[in-house]
PDB file of C-alpha atoms in Angstrom:
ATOM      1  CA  UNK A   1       0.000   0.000   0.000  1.00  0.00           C
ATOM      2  CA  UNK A   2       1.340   3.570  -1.140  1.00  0.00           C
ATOM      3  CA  UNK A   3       1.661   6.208   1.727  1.00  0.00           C
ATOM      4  CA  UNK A   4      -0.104   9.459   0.725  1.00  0.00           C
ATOM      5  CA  UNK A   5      -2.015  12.398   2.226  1.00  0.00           C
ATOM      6  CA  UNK A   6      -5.383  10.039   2.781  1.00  0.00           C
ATOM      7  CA  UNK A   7      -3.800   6.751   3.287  1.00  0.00           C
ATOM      8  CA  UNK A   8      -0.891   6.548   6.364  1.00  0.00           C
ATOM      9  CA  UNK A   9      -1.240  10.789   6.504  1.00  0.00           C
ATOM     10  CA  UNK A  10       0.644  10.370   9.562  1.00  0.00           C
ATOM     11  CA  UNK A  11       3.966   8.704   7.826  1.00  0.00           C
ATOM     12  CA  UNK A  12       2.792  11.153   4.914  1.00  0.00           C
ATOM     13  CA  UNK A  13       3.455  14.002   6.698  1.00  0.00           C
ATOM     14  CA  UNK A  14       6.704  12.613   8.726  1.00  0.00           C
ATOM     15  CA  UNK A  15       8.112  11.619   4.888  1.00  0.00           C
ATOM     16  CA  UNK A  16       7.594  15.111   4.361  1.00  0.00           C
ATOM     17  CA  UNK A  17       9.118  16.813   7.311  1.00  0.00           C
ATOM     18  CA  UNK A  18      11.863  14.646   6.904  1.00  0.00           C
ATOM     19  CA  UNK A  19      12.843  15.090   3.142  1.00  0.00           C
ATOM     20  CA  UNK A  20      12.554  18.853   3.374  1.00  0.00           C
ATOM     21  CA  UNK A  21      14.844  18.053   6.319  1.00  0.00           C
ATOM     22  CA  UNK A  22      17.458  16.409   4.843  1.00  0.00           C
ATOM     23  CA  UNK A  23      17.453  18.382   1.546  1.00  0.00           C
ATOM     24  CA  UNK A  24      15.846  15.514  -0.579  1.00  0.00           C
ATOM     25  CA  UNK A  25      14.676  17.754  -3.824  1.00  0.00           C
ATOM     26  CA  UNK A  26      11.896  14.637  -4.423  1.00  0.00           C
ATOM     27  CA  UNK A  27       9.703  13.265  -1.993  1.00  0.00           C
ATOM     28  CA  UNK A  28      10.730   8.898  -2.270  1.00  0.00           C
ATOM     29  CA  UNK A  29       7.943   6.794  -2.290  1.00  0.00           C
ATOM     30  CA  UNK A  30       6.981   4.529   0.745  1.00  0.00           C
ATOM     31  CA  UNK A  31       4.770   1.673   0.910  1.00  0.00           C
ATOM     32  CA  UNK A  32       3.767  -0.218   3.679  1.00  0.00           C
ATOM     33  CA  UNK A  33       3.146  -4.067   3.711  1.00  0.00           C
ATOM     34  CA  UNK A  34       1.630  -6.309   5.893  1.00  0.00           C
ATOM     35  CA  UNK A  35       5.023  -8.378   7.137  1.00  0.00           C
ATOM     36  CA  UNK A  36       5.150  -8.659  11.055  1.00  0.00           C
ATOM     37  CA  UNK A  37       8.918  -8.371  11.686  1.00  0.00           C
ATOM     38  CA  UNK A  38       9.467  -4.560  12.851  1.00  0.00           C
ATOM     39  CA  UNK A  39      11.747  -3.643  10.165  1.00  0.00           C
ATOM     40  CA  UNK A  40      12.532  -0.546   6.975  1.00  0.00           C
ATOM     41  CA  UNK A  41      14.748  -0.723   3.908  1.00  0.00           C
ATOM     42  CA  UNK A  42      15.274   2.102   1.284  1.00  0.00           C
ATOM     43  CA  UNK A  43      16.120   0.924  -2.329  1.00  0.00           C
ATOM     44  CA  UNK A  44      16.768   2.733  -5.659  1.00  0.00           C
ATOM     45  CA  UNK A  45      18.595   5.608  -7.455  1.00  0.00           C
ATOM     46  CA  UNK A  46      16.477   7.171 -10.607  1.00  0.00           C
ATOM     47  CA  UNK A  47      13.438   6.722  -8.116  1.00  0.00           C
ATOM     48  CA  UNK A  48      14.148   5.879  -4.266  1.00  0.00           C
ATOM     49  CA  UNK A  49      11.017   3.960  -2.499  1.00  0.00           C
ATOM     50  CA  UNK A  50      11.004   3.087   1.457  1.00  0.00           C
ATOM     51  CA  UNK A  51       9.471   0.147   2.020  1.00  0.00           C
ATOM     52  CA  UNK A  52       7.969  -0.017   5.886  1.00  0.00           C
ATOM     53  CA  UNK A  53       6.708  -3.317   7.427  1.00  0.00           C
ATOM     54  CA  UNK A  54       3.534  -3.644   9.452  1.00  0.00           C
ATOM     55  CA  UNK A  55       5.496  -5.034  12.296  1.00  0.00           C
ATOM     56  CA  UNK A  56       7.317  -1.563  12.647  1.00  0.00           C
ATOM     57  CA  UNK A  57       3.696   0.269  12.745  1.00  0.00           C
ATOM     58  CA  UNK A  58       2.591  -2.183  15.508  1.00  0.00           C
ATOM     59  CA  UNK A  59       5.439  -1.483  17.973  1.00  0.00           C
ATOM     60  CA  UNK A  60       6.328   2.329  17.222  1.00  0.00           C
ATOM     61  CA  UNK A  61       5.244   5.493  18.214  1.00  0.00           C
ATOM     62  CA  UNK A  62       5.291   8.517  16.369  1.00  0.00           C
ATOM     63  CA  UNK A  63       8.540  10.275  17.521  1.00  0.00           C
ATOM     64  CA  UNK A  64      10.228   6.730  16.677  1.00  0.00           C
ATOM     65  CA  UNK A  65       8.732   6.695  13.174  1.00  0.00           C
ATOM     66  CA  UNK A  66      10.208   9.880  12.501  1.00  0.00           C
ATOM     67  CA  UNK A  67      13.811   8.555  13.510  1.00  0.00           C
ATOM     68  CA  UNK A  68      13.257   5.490  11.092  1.00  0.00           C
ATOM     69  CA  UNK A  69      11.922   7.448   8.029  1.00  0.00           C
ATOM     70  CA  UNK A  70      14.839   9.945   8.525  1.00  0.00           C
ATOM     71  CA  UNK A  71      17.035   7.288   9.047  1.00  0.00           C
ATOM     72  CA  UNK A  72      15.742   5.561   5.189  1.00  0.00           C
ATOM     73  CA  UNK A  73      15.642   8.724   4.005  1.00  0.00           C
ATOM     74  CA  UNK A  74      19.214   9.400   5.188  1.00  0.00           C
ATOM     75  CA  UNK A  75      20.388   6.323   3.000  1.00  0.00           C
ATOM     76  CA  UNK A  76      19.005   7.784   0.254  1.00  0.00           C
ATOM     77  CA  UNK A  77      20.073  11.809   0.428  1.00  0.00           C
ATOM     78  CA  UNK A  78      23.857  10.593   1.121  1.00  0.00           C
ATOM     79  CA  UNK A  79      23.719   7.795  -1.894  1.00  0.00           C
ATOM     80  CA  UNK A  80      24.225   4.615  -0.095  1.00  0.00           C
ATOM     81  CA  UNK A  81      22.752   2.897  -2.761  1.00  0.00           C
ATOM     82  CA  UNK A  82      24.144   3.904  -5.815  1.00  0.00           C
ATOM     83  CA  UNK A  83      27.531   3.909  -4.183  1.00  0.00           C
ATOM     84  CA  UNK A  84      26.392   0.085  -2.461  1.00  0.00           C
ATOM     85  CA  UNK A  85      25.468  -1.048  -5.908  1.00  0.00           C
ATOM     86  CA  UNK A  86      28.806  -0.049  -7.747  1.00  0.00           C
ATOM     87  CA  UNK A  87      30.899  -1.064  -4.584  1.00  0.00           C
ATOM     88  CA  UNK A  88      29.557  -4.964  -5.242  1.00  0.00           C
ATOM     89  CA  UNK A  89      30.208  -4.817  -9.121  1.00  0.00           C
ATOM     90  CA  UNK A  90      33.949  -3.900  -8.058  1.00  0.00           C
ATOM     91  CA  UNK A  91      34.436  -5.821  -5.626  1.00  0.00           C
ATOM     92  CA  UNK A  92      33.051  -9.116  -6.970  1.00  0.00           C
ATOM     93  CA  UNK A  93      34.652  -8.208 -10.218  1.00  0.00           C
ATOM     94  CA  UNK A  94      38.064  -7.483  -8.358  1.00  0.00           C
ATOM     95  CA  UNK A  95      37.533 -11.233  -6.568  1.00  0.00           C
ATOM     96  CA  UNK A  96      36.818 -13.134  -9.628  1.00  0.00           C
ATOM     97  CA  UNK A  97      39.952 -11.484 -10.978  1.00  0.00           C
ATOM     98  CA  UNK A  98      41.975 -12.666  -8.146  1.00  0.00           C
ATOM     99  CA  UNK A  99      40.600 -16.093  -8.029  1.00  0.00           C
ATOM    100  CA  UNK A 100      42.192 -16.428 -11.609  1.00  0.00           C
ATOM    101  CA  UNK A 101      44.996 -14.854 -11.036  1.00  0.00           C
ATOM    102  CA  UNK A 102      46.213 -17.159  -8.357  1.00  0.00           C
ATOM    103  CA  UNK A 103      44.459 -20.531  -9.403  1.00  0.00           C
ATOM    104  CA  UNK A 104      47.696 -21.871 -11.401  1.00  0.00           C
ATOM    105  CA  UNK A 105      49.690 -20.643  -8.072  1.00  0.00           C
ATOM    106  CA  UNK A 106      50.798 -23.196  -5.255  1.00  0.00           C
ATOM    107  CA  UNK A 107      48.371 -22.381  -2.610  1.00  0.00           C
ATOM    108  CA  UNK A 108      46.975 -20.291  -4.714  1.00  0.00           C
ATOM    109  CA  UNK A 109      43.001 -20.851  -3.808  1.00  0.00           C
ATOM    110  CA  UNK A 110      44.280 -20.069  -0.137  1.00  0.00           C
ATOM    111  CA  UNK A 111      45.638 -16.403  -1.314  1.00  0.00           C
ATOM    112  CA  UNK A 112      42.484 -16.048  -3.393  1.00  0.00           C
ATOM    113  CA  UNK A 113      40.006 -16.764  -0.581  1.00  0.00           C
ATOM    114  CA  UNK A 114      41.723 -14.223   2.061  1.00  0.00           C
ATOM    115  CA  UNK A 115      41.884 -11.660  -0.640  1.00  0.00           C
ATOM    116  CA  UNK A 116      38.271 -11.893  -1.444  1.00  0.00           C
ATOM    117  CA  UNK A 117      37.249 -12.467   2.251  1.00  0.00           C
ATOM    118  CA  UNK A 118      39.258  -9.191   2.917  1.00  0.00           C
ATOM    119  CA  UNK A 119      37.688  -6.800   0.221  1.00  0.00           C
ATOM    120  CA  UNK A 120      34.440  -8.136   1.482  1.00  0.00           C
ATOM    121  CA  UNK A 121      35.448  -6.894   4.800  1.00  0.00           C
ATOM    122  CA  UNK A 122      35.924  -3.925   3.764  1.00  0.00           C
ATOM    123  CA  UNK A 123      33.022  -3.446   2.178  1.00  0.00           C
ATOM    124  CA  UNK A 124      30.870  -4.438   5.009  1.00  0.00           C
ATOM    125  CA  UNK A 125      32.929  -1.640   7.079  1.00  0.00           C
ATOM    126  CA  UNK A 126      31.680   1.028   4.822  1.00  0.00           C
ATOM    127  CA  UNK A 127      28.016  -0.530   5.033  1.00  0.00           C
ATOM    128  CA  UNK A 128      27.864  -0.407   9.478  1.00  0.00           C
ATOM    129  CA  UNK A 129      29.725   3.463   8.647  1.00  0.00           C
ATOM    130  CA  UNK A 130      27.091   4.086   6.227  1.00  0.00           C
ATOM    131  CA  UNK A 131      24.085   3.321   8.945  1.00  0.00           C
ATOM    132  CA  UNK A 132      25.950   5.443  11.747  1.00  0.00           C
ATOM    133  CA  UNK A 133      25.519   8.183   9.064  1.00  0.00           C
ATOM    134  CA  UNK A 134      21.925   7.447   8.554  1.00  0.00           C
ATOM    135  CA  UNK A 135      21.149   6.518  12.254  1.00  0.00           C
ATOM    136  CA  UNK A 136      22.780  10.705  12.529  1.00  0.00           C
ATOM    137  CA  UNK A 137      20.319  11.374   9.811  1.00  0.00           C
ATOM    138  CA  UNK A 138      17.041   9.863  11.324  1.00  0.00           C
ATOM    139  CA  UNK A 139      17.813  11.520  14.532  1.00  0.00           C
ATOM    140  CA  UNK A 140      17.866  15.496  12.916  1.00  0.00           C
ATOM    141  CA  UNK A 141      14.671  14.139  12.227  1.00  0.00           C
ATOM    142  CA  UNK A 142      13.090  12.638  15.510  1.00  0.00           C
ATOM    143  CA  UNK A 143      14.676  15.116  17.377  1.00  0.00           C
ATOM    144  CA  UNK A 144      11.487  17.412  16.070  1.00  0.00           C
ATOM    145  CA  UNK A 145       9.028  14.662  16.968  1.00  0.00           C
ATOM    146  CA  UNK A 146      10.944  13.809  20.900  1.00  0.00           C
ATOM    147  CA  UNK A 147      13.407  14.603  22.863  1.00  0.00           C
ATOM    148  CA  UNK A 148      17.336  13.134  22.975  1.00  0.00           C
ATOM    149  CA  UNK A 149      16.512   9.554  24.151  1.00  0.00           C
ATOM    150  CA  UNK A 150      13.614   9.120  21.320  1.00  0.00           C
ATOM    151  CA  UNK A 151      16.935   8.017  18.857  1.00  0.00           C
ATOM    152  CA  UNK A 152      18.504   5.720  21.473  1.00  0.00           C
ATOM    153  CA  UNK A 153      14.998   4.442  22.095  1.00  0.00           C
ATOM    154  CA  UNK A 154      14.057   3.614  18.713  1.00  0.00           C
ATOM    155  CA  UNK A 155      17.288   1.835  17.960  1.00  0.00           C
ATOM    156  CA  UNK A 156      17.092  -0.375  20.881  1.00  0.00           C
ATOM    157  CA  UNK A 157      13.218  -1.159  19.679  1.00  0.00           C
ATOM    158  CA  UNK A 158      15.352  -2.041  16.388  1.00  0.00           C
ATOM    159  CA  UNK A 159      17.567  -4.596  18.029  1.00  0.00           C
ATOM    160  CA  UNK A 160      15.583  -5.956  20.795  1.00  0.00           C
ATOM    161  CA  UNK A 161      12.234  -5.672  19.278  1.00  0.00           C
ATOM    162  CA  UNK A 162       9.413  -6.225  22.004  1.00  0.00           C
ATOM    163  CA  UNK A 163      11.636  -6.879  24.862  1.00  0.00           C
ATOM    164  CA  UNK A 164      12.802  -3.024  24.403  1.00  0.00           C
ATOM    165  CA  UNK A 165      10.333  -2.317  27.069  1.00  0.00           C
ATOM    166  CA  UNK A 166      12.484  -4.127  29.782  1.00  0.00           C
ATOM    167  CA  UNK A 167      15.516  -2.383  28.863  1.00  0.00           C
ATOM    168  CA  UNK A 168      16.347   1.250  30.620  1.00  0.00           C
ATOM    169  CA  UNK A 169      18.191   3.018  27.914  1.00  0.00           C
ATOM    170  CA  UNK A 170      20.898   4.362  30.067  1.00  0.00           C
ATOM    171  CA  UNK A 171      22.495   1.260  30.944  1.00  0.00           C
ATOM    172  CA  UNK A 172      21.890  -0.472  27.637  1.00  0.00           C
ATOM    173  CA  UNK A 173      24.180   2.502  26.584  1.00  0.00           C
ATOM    174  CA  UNK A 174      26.389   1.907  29.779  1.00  0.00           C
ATOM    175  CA  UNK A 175      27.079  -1.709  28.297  1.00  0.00           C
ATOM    176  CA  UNK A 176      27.552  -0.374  24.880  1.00  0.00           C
ATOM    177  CA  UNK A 177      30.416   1.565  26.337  1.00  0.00           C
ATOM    178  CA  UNK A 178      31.622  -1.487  28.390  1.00  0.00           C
ATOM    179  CA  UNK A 179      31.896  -3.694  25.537  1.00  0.00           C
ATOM    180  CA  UNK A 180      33.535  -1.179  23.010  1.00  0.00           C
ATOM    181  CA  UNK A 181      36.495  -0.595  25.641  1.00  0.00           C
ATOM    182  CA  UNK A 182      36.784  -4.296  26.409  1.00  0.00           C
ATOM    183  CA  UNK A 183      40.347  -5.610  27.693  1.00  0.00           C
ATOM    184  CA  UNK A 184      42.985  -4.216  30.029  1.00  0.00           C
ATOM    185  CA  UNK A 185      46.088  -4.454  28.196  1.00  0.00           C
ATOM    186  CA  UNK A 186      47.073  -5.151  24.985  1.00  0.00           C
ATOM    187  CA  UNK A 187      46.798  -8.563  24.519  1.00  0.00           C
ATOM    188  CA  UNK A 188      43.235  -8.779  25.990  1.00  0.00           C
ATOM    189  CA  UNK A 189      42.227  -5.813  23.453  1.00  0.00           C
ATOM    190  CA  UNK A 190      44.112  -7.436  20.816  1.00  0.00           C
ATOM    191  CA  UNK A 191      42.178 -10.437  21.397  1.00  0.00           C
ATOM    192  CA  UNK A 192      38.255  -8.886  22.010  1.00  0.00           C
ATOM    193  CA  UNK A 193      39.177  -6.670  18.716  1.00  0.00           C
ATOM    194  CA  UNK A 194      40.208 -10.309  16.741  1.00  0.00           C
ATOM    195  CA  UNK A 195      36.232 -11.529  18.646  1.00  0.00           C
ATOM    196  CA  UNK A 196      34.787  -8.249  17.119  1.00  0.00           C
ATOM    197  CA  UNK A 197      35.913  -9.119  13.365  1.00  0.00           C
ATOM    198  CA  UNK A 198      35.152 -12.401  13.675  1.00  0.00           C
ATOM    199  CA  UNK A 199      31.229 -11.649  14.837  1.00  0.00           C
ATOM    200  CA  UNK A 200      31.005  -8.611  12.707  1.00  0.00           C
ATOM    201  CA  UNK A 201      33.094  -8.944   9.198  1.00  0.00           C
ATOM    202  CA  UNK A 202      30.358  -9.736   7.400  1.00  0.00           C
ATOM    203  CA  UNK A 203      27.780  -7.395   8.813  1.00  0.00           C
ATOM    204  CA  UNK A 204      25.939  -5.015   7.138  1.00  0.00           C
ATOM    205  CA  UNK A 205      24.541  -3.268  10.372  1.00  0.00           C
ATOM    206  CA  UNK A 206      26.906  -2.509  13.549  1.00  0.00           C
ATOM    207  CA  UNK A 207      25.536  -4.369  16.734  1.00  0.00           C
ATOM    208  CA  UNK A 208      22.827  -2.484  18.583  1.00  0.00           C
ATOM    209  CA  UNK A 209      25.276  -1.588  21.688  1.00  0.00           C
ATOM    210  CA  UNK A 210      27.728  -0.009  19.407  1.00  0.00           C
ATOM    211  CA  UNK A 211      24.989   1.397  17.283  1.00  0.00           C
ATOM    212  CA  UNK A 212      23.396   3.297  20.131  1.00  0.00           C
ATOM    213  CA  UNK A 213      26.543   4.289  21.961  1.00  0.00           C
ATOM    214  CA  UNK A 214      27.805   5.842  18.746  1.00  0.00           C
ATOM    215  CA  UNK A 215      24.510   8.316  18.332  1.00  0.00           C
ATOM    216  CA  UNK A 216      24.185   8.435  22.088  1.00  0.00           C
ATOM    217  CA  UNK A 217      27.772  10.303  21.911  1.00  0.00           C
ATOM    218  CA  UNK A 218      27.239  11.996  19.001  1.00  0.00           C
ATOM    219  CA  UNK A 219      23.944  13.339  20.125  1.00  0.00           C
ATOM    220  CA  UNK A 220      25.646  14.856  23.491  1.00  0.00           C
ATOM    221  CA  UNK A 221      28.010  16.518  21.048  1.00  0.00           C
ATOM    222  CA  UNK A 222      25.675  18.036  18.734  1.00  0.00           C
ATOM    223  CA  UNK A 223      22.452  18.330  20.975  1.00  0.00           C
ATOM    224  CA  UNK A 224      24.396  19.895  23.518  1.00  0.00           C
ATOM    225  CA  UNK A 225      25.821  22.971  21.485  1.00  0.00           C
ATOM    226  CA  UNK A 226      22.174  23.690  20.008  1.00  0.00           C
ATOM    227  CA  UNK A 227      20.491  23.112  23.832  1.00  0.00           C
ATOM    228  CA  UNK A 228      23.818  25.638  25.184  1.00  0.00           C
ATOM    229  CA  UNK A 229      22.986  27.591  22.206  1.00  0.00           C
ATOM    230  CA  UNK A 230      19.651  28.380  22.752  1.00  0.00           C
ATOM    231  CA  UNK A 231      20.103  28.618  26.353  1.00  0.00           C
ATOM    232  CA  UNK A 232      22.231  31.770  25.736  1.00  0.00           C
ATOM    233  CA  UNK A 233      20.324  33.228  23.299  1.00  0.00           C
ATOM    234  CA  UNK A 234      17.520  33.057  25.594  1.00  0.00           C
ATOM    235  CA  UNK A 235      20.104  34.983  28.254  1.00  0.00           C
ATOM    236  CA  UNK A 236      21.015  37.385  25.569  1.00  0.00           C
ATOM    237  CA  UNK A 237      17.090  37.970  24.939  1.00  0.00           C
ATOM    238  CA  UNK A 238      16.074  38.181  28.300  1.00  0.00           C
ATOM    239  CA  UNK A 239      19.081  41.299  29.072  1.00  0.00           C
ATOM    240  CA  UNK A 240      18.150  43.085  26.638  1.00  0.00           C
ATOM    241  CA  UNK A 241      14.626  43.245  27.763  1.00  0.00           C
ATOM    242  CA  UNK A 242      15.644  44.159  31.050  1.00  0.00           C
ATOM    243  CA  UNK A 243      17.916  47.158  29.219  1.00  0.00           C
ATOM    244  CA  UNK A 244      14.879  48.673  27.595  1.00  0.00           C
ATOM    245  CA  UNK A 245      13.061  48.305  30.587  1.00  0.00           C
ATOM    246  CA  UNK A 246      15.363  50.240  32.515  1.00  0.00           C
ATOM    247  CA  UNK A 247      16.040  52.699  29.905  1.00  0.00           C
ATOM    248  CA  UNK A 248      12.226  53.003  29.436  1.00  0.00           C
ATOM    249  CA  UNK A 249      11.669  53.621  33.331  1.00  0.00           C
ATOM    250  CA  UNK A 250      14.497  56.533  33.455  1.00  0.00           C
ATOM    251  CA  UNK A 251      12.715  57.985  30.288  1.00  0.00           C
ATOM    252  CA  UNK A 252       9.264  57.941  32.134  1.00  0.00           C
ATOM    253  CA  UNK A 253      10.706  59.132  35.316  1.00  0.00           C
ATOM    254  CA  UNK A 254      12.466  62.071  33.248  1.00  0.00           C
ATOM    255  CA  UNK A 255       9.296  63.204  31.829  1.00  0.00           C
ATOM    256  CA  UNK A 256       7.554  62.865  35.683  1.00  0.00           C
ATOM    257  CA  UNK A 257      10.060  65.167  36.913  1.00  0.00           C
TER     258      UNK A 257
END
């Protein structure tokens, strides 16, 4: 079903907010369908769609829609796809290349296989970069729907689905932390860094801890200045009042006397 002013006005007029937001010159497409598992995806290039599953209706709330349409919509204004789509090309092309290359060598399938696992590698790094940037993206956006923790709170929704309820937000990002700065020295962080390739190489998404302790930071940074900002323009607003009230007492009193 196709999102529009009289069907889903709500996401309607969050897709709007949101691309006029982010700078999108074209409002994408978004359909919703009926599939249970709380999830979004953005495809295309000529003509970006969101697709948003019934699941995600069922267990968000408004201020937490707005972080995953900005978030899709983030995907789309910085590119990810078109630059997703020719990453693959070159690096499957670069792999099959390789594979030849090194067949008629002695061990040669061995040198072929880490070469390939490590361009895949990297291309899976720039994929969990590319939804930090989006995850920044989608909170711009919730930010005018909620307040800092709607971001946090939506991801963790994201990861832990209906048990999000049982989890307080502050320590989920407390463990976040914990894990990311795992081992004493350096052979215990040599060794939990070797863990976190092995369980994440060939991720597209970062795992929810890191994922919410990454826009949990940036958000203090950013949300901070504009909240320290505003705080002393409101100062600087409030003085001068008090200026022209003084100067418009002494006036009054001049004309008195």
């Amino acid at each position: 079903m196709k999102v529009g002013p009289k069907q889903f006005p709500e996401i309607y007029q969050i897709a709007v907010h949101a691309a006029e937001k982010l700078g999108l010159s074209v409002l994408p497409d978004i359909f919703v369908t009926p599939d249970l598992e709380a999830n979004a995806f953005a495809l295309g290039a000529k003509r970006p769609f969101v697709v948003v599953h019934q699941g995600l209706l069922n267990l968000f709330e408004t201020d937490e829609l707005a972080f995953v349409i900005g978030h899709e919509f983030g995907h789309l204004a910085a590119g990810h796809g078109v630059y997703t789509t020719i990453a693959q090309v070159a690096v499957e092309g670069t792999s099959s290349v390789a594979s030849s290359a090194l067949a008629g060598f002695f061990f040669g399938w061995i040198l072929a296989e880490v070469s390939q696992r490590a361009l895949w590698a990297s291309l899976f790094r720039w994929y969990r970069a590319g939804e930090h940037t989006a995850d920044r993206a989608g909170a711009l956006v919730a930010l005018d729907y909620g307040d800092k923790k709607t971001p946090i709170r939506a991801l963790a929704k994201l990861t832990l689905k209906s048990l999000a309820g049982q989890v307080d937000l502050d320590e989920w990002v407390r463990q976040g932390r914990e894990l990311k700065t795992l081992g004493q020295d350096a052979l215990e962080k040599a060794y939990a860094q070797a863990l976190h390739y092995l369980n994440t190489w060939n991720r597209s998404h970062p795992l929810g801890l890191l994922r919410a302790l990454d826009l949990h930071e940036w958000l203090d940074r950013e949300y901070g200045i504009v909240e320290d900002y505003a705080r002393k323009r409101a100062e600087l607003k409030e003085r001068l009042v008090q200026r022209l009230v003084k100067k418009g007492g002494k006036k009054d009193g001049a004309k008195n006397a």
